[in-house]
Coordinates of C-alpha atoms in Angstrom, one line a residue:
Chain A
X1 CA 0.3 0.3 0.2
X2 CA 1.5 3.3 -0.7
X3 CA 1.2 6.2 1.2
X4 CA -1.9 7.8 -0.2
X5 CA -3.9 5.0 -0.1
X6 CA -2.8 4.8 3.2
X7 CA -3.9 8.5 4.1
X8 CA -7.2 7.6 2.4
X9 CA -7.7 4.7 4.3
X10 CA -7.3 6.1 7.3
X11 CA -9.0 8.9 7.4
X12 CA -12.0 7.0 6.3
X13 CA -11.3 4.7 9.9
X14 CA -10.8 7.9 11.8
X15 CA -13.6 7.8 13.3
X16 CA -14.0 4.2 14.1
X17 CA -11.2 5.0 15.9
X18 CA -12.1 8.0 17.2
X19 CA -14.9 6.7 18.3
X20 CA -13.3 3.4 19.1
X21 CA -11.0 4.7 21.6
X22 CA -13.5 7.5 23.4
X23 CA -15.1 5.2 24.5
X24 CA -12.3 2.7 25.8
X25 CA -10.3 5.6 27.5
X26 CA -13.8 7.8 28.1
X27 CA -11.1 10.8 28.0
X28 CA -11.0 12.9 24.3
X29 CA -7.2 14.3 25.1
X30 CA -6.3 11.0 25.5
X31 CA -8.4 9.6 23.0
X32 CA -6.6 12.3 20.4
X33 CA -3.3 11.8 21.5
X34 CA -3.7 8.1 20.9
X35 CA -5.0 8.9 17.7
X36 CA -2.1 10.0 16.7
X37 CA -0.4 6.7 17.7
X38 CA -2.3 4.9 16.1
X39 CA -1.4 6.9 13.3
X40 CA 2.2 6.9 13.1
X41 CA 2.4 3.0 14.3
X42 CA 0.2 1.5 11.5
X43 CA 2.3 3.5 9.6
X44 CA 5.3 2.3 10.4
X45 CA 3.7 -1.3 10.4
X46 CA 2.2 -1.3 6.9
X47 CA 5.3 -3.6 5.5
X48 CA 3.0 -6.2 8.3
X49 CA -0.9 -5.2 6.8
X50 CA -2.3 -8.2 4.4
X51 CA -4.6 -6.0 1.9
X52 CA -6.8 -9.0 2.1
X53 CA -8.2 -7.9 5.6
X54 CA -9.9 -5.1 6.1
X55 CA -8.4 -3.1 7.2
X56 CA -10.4 -1.2 9.3
X57 CA -10.2 -4.4 11.1
X58 CA -6.9 -3.9 11.6
X59 CA -6.6 -0.2 13.3
X60 CA -8.6 -0.7 15.6
X61 CA -6.7 -3.6 16.0
X62 CA -3.5 -1.6 16.2
X63 CA -5.3 1.2 18.2
X64 CA -6.6 -1.9 20.9
X65 CA -2.3 -2.5 22.1
X66 CA -2.6 0.9 22.2
X67 CA -5.2 1.4 24.1
X68 CA -3.8 -1.0 26.6
X69 CA -0.8 0.4 26.6
X70 CA -2.6 3.4 28.4
X71 CA -4.7 1.4 30.5
X72 CA -1.3 -0.1 32.2
X73 CA -0.8 3.8 33.0
X74 CA -4.6 5.1 33.5
X75 CA -5.9 2.3 35.5
X76 CA -3.4 3.9 38.5
X77 CA -4.8 7.4 38.5
X78 CA -8.6 6.5 38.0
X79 CA -11.0 4.0 37.1
X80 CA -11.2 2.9 33.2
X81 CA -13.3 -0.2 32.1
X82 CA -11.7 -4.2 32.0
X83 CA -9.2 -5.4 29.1
X84 CA -11.8 -8.0 28.2
X85 CA -14.7 -4.9 28.2
X86 CA -12.0 -2.7 26.0
X87 CA -11.5 -6.0 24.0
X88 CA -15.3 -6.8 23.4
X89 CA -15.1 -2.6 21.8
X90 CA -12.6 -3.4 19.7
X91 CA -14.4 -6.5 18.3
X92 CA -17.4 -4.7 18.2
X93 CA -15.9 -1.6 16.7
X94 CA -14.6 -3.1 14.4
X95 CA -18.2 -4.4 13.2
X96 CA -19.3 -1.6 13.1
X97 CA -16.9 0.7 11.3
X98 CA -19.6 1.2 8.3
X99 CA -22.9 2.0 10.4
X100 CA -20.7 5.4 12.3
X101 CA -19.9 6.8 9.2
X102 CA -23.7 6.8 8.1
X103 CA -24.4 8.1 11.4
X104 CA -21.9 10.9 11.0
X105 CA -23.9 12.2 8.1
X106 CA -26.6 11.4 10.2
X107 CA -25.6 13.6 12.3
X108 CA -24.7 16.2 10.5
X109 CA -28.1 16.5 9.7
X110 CA -29.1 16.5 13.1
X111 CA -27.4 19.1 14.0
X112 CA -29.2 21.8 12.0
X113 CA -32.5 20.5 13.6
X114 CA -30.7 21.8 17.3
X115 CA -32.3 25.1 18.8
X116 CA -29.7 28.1 19.5
X117 CA -29.0 27.4 22.9
X118 CA -28.6 23.4 23.1
X119 CA -25.9 23.5 19.7
X120 CA -24.2 26.9 21.5
X121 CA -23.9 24.6 24.6
X122 CA -22.8 21.1 22.9
X123 CA -20.3 23.8 21.0
X124 CA -18.9 24.5 24.5
X125 CA -18.7 21.1 25.5
X126 CA -18.0 19.3 22.9
X127 CA -15.5 22.1 20.5
X128 CA -13.9 24.0 23.1
X129 CA -13.6 21.4 25.5
X130 CA -15.0 23.7 28.2
X131 CA -16.9 22.4 31.9
X132 CA -19.9 22.5 33.1
X133 CA -19.1 25.5 35.6
X134 CA -17.7 27.6 32.4
X135 CA -20.7 26.3 29.3
X136 CA -23.2 28.0 33.0
X137 CA -21.0 30.9 33.9
X138 CA -20.7 32.0 30.0
X139 CA -24.5 31.8 29.4
X140 CA -25.9 33.0 32.5
X141 CA -27.3 29.5 33.3
X142 CA -27.0 27.0 37.1
X143 CA -24.9 24.4 36.4
X144 CA -28.0 21.8 36.9
X145 CA -29.7 23.5 33.2
X146 CA -26.3 22.8 31.6
X147 CA -26.7 18.9 32.7
X148 CA -30.0 18.6 31.7
X149 CA -29.8 20.6 28.2
X150 CA -26.3 18.6 27.6
X151 CA -28.7 15.9 28.7
X152 CA -32.2 16.4 26.5
X153 CA -29.8 17.3 23.6
X154 CA -27.9 14.6 23.1
X155 CA -30.9 12.8 23.1
X156 CA -33.1 14.4 20.2
X157 CA -29.6 14.1 18.3
X158 CA -29.4 10.2 19.2
X159 CA -33.7 10.1 18.4
X160 CA -33.3 11.8 15.3
X161 CA -29.9 9.9 14.0
X162 CA -32.2 6.1 15.0
X163 CA -35.6 7.8 13.0
X164 CA -33.0 8.6 10.0
X165 CA -32.1 4.8 10.1
X166 CA -34.9 3.6 10.2
X167 CA -36.5 6.0 7.9
X168 CA -32.7 4.9 5.5
X169 CA -33.6 1.4 5.8
X170 CA -37.0 1.2 4.6
X171 CA -36.1 2.9 1.5
X172 CA -33.8 -0.2 0.8
X173 CA -35.9 -2.8 1.5
Chain B
X1 CA -31.1 0.4 25.8
X2 CA -33.1 2.7 27.4
X3 CA -32.7 6.2 28.1
X4 CA -31.3 5.2 32.1
X5 CA -28.5 3.0 30.2
X6 CA -27.5 5.8 27.7
X7 CA -26.9 8.1 30.4
X8 CA -24.3 6.6 32.6
X9 CA -23.0 6.1 29.0
X10 CA -22.9 9.6 28.9
X11 CA -21.7 10.6 32.2
X12 CA -18.9 7.8 32.3
X13 CA -17.9 9.8 28.8
X14 CA -18.2 12.8 30.4
X15 CA -15.7 11.4 33.3
X16 CA -18.5 12.4 35.8
X17 CA -19.6 9.0 36.7
X18 CA -19.1 7.2 40.8
X19 CA -16.6 4.3 40.1
X20 CA -19.7 2.4 41.4
X21 CA -21.1 3.7 38.0
X22 CA -17.2 2.7 35.6
X23 CA -18.5 -0.7 37.6
X24 CA -21.5 -1.4 36.4
X25 CA -20.9 -0.3 33.0
X26 CA -18.3 -2.2 32.4
X27 CA -20.3 -5.5 33.7
X28 CA -22.8 -4.7 31.2
X29 CA -20.5 -3.6 28.7
X30 CA -19.2 -7.3 29.0
X31 CA -22.3 -9.3 29.5
X32 CA -24.9 -7.4 26.7
X33 CA -23.4 -6.6 23.2
X34 CA -26.6 -4.2 22.8
X35 CA -24.6 -2.7 25.4
X36 CA -20.8 -3.0 24.0
X37 CA -23.0 -1.2 21.2
X38 CA -24.6 1.6 23.1
X39 CA -21.8 2.8 24.3
X40 CA -19.8 2.9 21.2
X41 CA -21.9 4.7 19.4
X42 CA -22.2 7.4 22.3
X43 CA -18.6 7.7 21.9
X44 CA -19.3 8.2 18.5
X45 CA -21.5 10.9 18.5
X46 CA -19.3 12.9 20.9
X47 CA -16.0 11.9 19.3
X48 CA -18.0 13.7 16.0
X49 CA -19.9 16.7 17.9
X50 CA -16.2 17.9 18.5
X51 CA -15.4 17.8 14.2
X52 CA -18.8 18.3 13.5
X53 CA -19.3 21.7 15.7
X54 CA -15.8 23.0 15.7
X55 CA -15.8 22.6 11.6
X56 CA -15.2 26.0 10.9
X57 CA -11.5 26.4 12.2
X58 CA -10.9 23.1 9.3
X59 CA -10.6 26.4 7.2
X60 CA -8.2 27.9 9.6
X61 CA -4.3 26.0 7.3
X62 CA -3.3 24.1 10.2
X63 CA 0.4 22.2 10.8
X64 CA 0.7 18.7 8.4
X65 CA -0.3 15.5 10.4
X66 CA 2.0 14.8 13.3
X67 CA 4.6 11.6 13.0
X68 CA 3.6 10.9 16.6
X69 CA 3.9 11.9 20.3
X70 CA 8.1 13.4 20.3
X71 CA 6.4 15.0 16.9
X72 CA 3.8 16.4 19.2
X73 CA 5.9 17.4 21.4
X74 CA 8.4 19.4 19.2
X75 CA 5.2 21.3 17.6
X76 CA 4.2 22.4 21.3
X77 CA 7.3 23.7 21.6
X78 CA 7.2 25.2 18.0
X79 CA 3.6 26.2 18.5
X80 CA 4.8 30.0 17.0
X81 CA 6.1 28.3 14.3
X82 CA 2.4 27.0 13.8
X83 CA 0.4 29.6 14.5
X84 CA 2.6 31.3 12.3
X85 CA 0.9 29.2 9.5
X86 CA -2.7 30.3 10.1
X87 CA -1.3 34.1 11.4
X88 CA -1.1 35.6 8.3
X89 CA -3.5 35.3 6.3
X90 CA -6.0 35.8 9.5
X91 CA -3.7 39.1 10.4
X92 CA -5.2 40.5 7.3
X93 CA -9.5 40.2 9.0
X94 CA -7.9 40.8 12.2
X95 CA -7.2 44.4 12.1
X96 CA -5.2 45.6 15.6
X97 CA -8.5 46.9 18.2
X98 CA -11.1 44.5 17.3
X99 CA -13.3 43.6 19.6
X100 CA -15.3 40.6 20.7
X101 CA -18.1 39.9 23.4
X102 CA -15.9 37.3 25.9
X103 CA -18.4 34.8 25.5
X104 CA -18.3 33.7 21.5
X105 CA -16.0 36.2 20.3
X106 CA -13.8 32.2 19.2
X107 CA -16.8 31.8 17.3
X108 CA -16.8 35.6 16.4
X109 CA -13.7 35.3 14.5
X110 CA -14.2 31.4 13.2
X111 CA -17.2 33.0 11.3
X112 CA -14.9 35.3 9.6
X113 CA -13.0 33.2 8.9
X114 CA -15.4 30.4 7.4
X115 CA -17.2 33.7 5.5
X116 CA -14.1 35.7 4.5
X117 CA -16.7 38.2 5.1
X118 CA -15.8 41.7 7.2
X119 CA -14.8 41.9 10.9
X120 CA -17.4 42.8 13.6
X121 CA -17.7 46.3 14.3
X122 CA -15.9 47.5 17.2
X123 CA -17.2 48.4 20.4
X124 CA -16.6 51.2 22.5
X125 CA -12.4 51.3 23.9
X126 CA -12.7 50.6 27.6
X127 CA -13.2 54.0 30.1
X128 CA -10.0 53.1 32.2
X129 CA -6.6 50.5 31.4
X130 CA -4.7 49.4 34.3
X131 CA -1.4 50.0 35.1
X132 CA 1.5 48.6 32.1
X133 CA 4.6 48.5 33.0
X134 CA 7.1 48.5 29.7
X135 CA 8.3 45.4 29.8
X136 CA 4.8 44.2 29.3
X137 CA 5.0 45.5 25.3
X138 CA 4.8 42.6 22.7
X139 CA 7.2 43.5 20.3
X140 CA 6.6 40.6 18.4
X141 CA 2.7 39.0 17.5
X142 CA 2.1 35.1 15.5
X143 CA -1.5 33.8 16.4
X144 CA -4.4 35.5 18.1
X145 CA -4.1 36.8 21.6
X146 CA -7.7 38.7 23.0
X147 CA -7.5 39.9 26.0
X148 CA -9.7 41.1 28.3
X149 CA -9.2 44.2 30.4
X150 CA -12.2 44.4 32.4
X151 CA -13.6 40.9 33.4
X152 CA -16.6 39.8 31.8
X153 CA -17.1 42.2 29.4
X154 CA -14.8 42.3 25.9
X155 CA -11.8 41.2 24.5
X156 CA -9.7 42.5 22.2
X157 CA -6.4 41.4 20.1
X158 CA -3.6 41.9 21.0
X159 CA -0.9 43.4 18.2
X160 CA 2.5 44.1 18.0
X161 CA 3.4 47.6 20.3
X162 CA 1.1 46.9 22.4
X163 CA 1.2 46.6 26.2
X164 CA -0.5 44.2 27.7
X165 CA -2.4 46.0 31.1
X166 CA -1.0 44.5 34.5
X167 CA -3.2 41.2 35.4
X168 CA -5.3 41.1 32.4
X169 CA -6.3 37.8 31.4
X170 CA -5.4 36.6 27.6
X171 CA -7.2 33.5 26.4
X172 CA -6.1 31.5 22.7
X173 CA -8.8 30.3 20.7
X174 CA -9.7 26.8 20.3
X175 CA -8.1 26.1 17.0
X176 CA -5.1 28.0 17.8
X177 CA -2.4 29.1 20.1
X178 CA -0.5 31.9 19.5
X179 CA 3.1 33.8 20.3
X180 CA 4.3 36.6 22.2
X181 CA 7.6 38.2 22.4
X182 CA 8.4 40.9 24.9
X183 CA 10.3 43.3 25.2
X184 CA 13.1 41.8 27.4
X185 CA 12.9 39.1 25.2
X186 CA 11.1 36.5 26.4
X187 CA 8.8 34.0 24.5
X188 CA 5.2 33.2 25.7
X189 CA 4.1 30.8 24.1
X190 CA -0.1 29.6 24.6
X191 CA -1.1 27.0 23.5
X192 CA -4.4 26.7 21.8
X193 CA -8.0 27.1 25.1
X194 CA -5.2 28.3 27.7
X195 CA -5.7 31.7 29.7
X196 CA -2.5 33.2 31.2
X197 CA -2.5 36.5 33.0
X198 CA 0.5 38.5 33.2
X199 CA 2.2 40.7 35.4
X200 CA 5.6 42.2 36.7
X201 CA 6.5 43.2 40.0
X202 CA 10.8 43.9 41.3
X203 CA 12.1 42.8 38.3
X204 CA 9.5 39.5 37.6
X205 CA 7.9 39.0 34.7
X206 CA 5.2 36.7 36.2
X207 CA 2.5 34.9 34.4
X208 CA -1.1 32.7 35.9
X209 CA -2.0 30.4 33.9
X210 CA -5.8 29.8 34.8
X211 CA -6.3 26.8 31.9
X212 CA -4.0 25.3 28.9
X213 CA -0.6 25.4 28.4
X214 CA 2.3 27.8 28.6
X215 CA 5.3 27.4 27.1
X216 CA 8.1 29.7 27.8
X217 CA 11.5 30.6 26.6
X218 CA 13.9 32.8 28.5
X219 CA 17.4 34.0 28.0
X220 CA 19.8 36.4 31.2
X221 CA 21.1 37.7 29.1
X222 CA 18.3 39.1 27.2
X223 CA 16.6 41.1 30.2
X224 CA 15.5 40.4 33.1
X225 CA 14.9 36.7 32.4
X226 CA 13.7 36.1 35.6
X227 CA 9.4 34.4 34.9
X228 CA 7.2 32.8 37.4
X229 CA 5.1 30.8 36.7
X230 CA 1.8 30.4 39.1
X231 CA -1.1 27.5 38.9
X232 CA -3.8 26.7 41.5
X233 CA -1.3 24.7 43.3
X234 CA 2.6 24.9 41.2
X235 CA 4.8 28.0 41.6
X236 CA 7.2 27.9 38.5
X237 CA 10.7 29.7 38.9
X238 CA 12.6 29.5 35.7
X239 CA 15.7 31.9 34.8
X240 CA 17.5 30.5 32.0
X241 CA 15.9 28.6 29.2
X242 CA 12.7 27.2 28.4
X243 CA 10.0 24.7 30.1
X244 CA 6.3 24.5 30.1
X245 CA 4.1 24.2 32.4
X246 CA 0.5 23.2 31.3
X247 CA -3.4 22.8 33.5
X248 CA -4.1 19.0 33.9
X249 CA -7.5 19.3 36.0
X250 CA -6.1 19.4 40.2
X251 CA -2.7 18.9 38.7
X252 CA 0.4 21.2 37.1
X253 CA 2.8 19.4 34.6
X254 CA 6.2 21.1 34.1
X255 CA 8.6 20.3 31.4
X256 CA 11.4 21.3 31.1
X257 CA 13.1 21.2 27.4
X258 CA 16.4 23.2 28.0
X259 CA 17.7 24.8 31.4
X260 CA 16.4 24.3 33.8
X261 CA 13.6 25.6 36.3
X262 CA 12.7 25.5 40.5
X263 CA 9.2 24.0 40.8
X264 CA 7.4 24.5 43.9
X265 CA 3.6 23.8 46.1
X266 CA 3.5 27.9 46.2
X267 CA 5.2 30.8 46.0
X268 CA 8.1 30.9 47.8
X269 CA 7.6 27.4 49.2
X270 CA 10.0 24.8 48.9
X271 CA 11.1 24.7 45.8
X272 CA 13.3 20.6 44.1
X273 CA 14.8 21.3 40.8
X274 CA 14.4 20.3 37.4
X275 CA 16.5 19.8 34.4
X276 CA 16.4 19.5 30.9
X277 CA 14.8 16.8 29.7
X278 CA 12.6 15.6 32.7
X279 CA 9.2 16.8 33.8
X280 CA 7.2 17.0 37.2
X281 CA 4.2 16.5 39.0
X282 CA 2.7 19.5 41.6
X283 CA -0.9 17.4 42.8
X284 CA -3.1 18.7 45.0
X285 CA -2.0 20.1 48.1
X286 CA 1.8 17.8 47.3
X287 CA 4.9 17.7 46.9
X288 CA 6.4 18.0 43.2
X289 CA 7.8 14.4 41.8
X290 CA 9.8 15.0 39.5
X291 CA 10.9 12.7 36.1
X292 CA 13.4 11.7 33.3
X293 CA 10.6 12.0 30.1
X294 CA 8.6 14.6 28.9
X295 CA 4.5 14.2 29.3
X296 CA 3.1 18.3 28.1
X297 CA 2.6 16.3 24.0
X298 CA -0.4 13.7 26.2
X299 CA -2.5 17.8 27.1
X300 CA -2.8 19.9 24.3
X301 CA -6.6 20.8 25.3
X302 CA -7.1 19.8 21.1
X303 CA -10.2 18.2 18.9
X304 CA -9.4 17.2 16.4

């Protein structure tokens, strides 16, 4: 596999890897750093890649090894999932690569329907990485009000994605 | 999956789940394929939200993909170079004296970048400026730094030649760091989403890091040279060298790239030396723990 093809494959599977890394670490910064580490390892081990296998499954396998290394350090200082759970999650991730990609496009559409305050809170939380109390101070609401907005917004987005998934499935039949 | 389980997953991903809740989730993940899928899809949604909601930032010229941890760390120490890539045409848009409301000031910039539109209308100048020290004059700047002369009100972009009033909070946006060189030759690089207050007293430059990562380079020969960086639980004195000070939750991490720094748990407290290629971690109420290597590359508060 040539460099350009590798980059295309990696970019295609980036959402899958990011989802697995965040589910295993529950730390956006650690997940991002691990994503970089995984990219480096994949590039270094490209010669070992069996092109008859899906790239995503191979990449998730490498990501799982990086997660286990991270876990050795992180488990001392924080509550993390067991190694078995992380392994099972990596298998699940490899099985649902297409769905994760599909959901990304539905999420983009669902976000457009989200109201102003909810969208702003999500931006501050996920795009700007702010803490709940900072968001509360910034938009003059209580911490519990922000938590409730987050809970409702995420539920609304999940419901919207599920509806669009169901509609797409029924059209495909 | 029901709402209760999805809320548990969200608390886990937020880092707010209790030990018992994490154990409960762990059991569910091991026993139930539907729970595994629910966790994975929630994680996918949260990581994707970061990308989708920060989309305009992708239009800012970025550094090439990192080559890994070492490259990441080098990139952070070379934040000035990275910021310069974005700053070229950014500078054409952002004129000195443009003001934004404190909440949403980065959004306003992003919208301008996305639309390549004219800058937002300028607001009134603050009525009174706090005391300014000549050495606090910025002689060179790369990237965007927003200063807030009056707390909670309006922000101004720092430009070359402008002094920074004492105790003024300085912010960088989530999508780009910045570098400032002061009249005495000291460089301060602010990583993305960093907040710092700068002051000076008795020939000592002081910087209080509220969040994010501050990189300091100072040369004794260039001026007074001594820099004291404080966080909520640490004080770092750097006389001649280069160091990064990162606020990571309730910890402070100090990494020294050149020279050496003295690190204590409070200003004037007993300090330990930290030399080049070493780092120190200061936790809440604890003494600094020094080790070989570096950690700050792990801490950049960035989003993909």
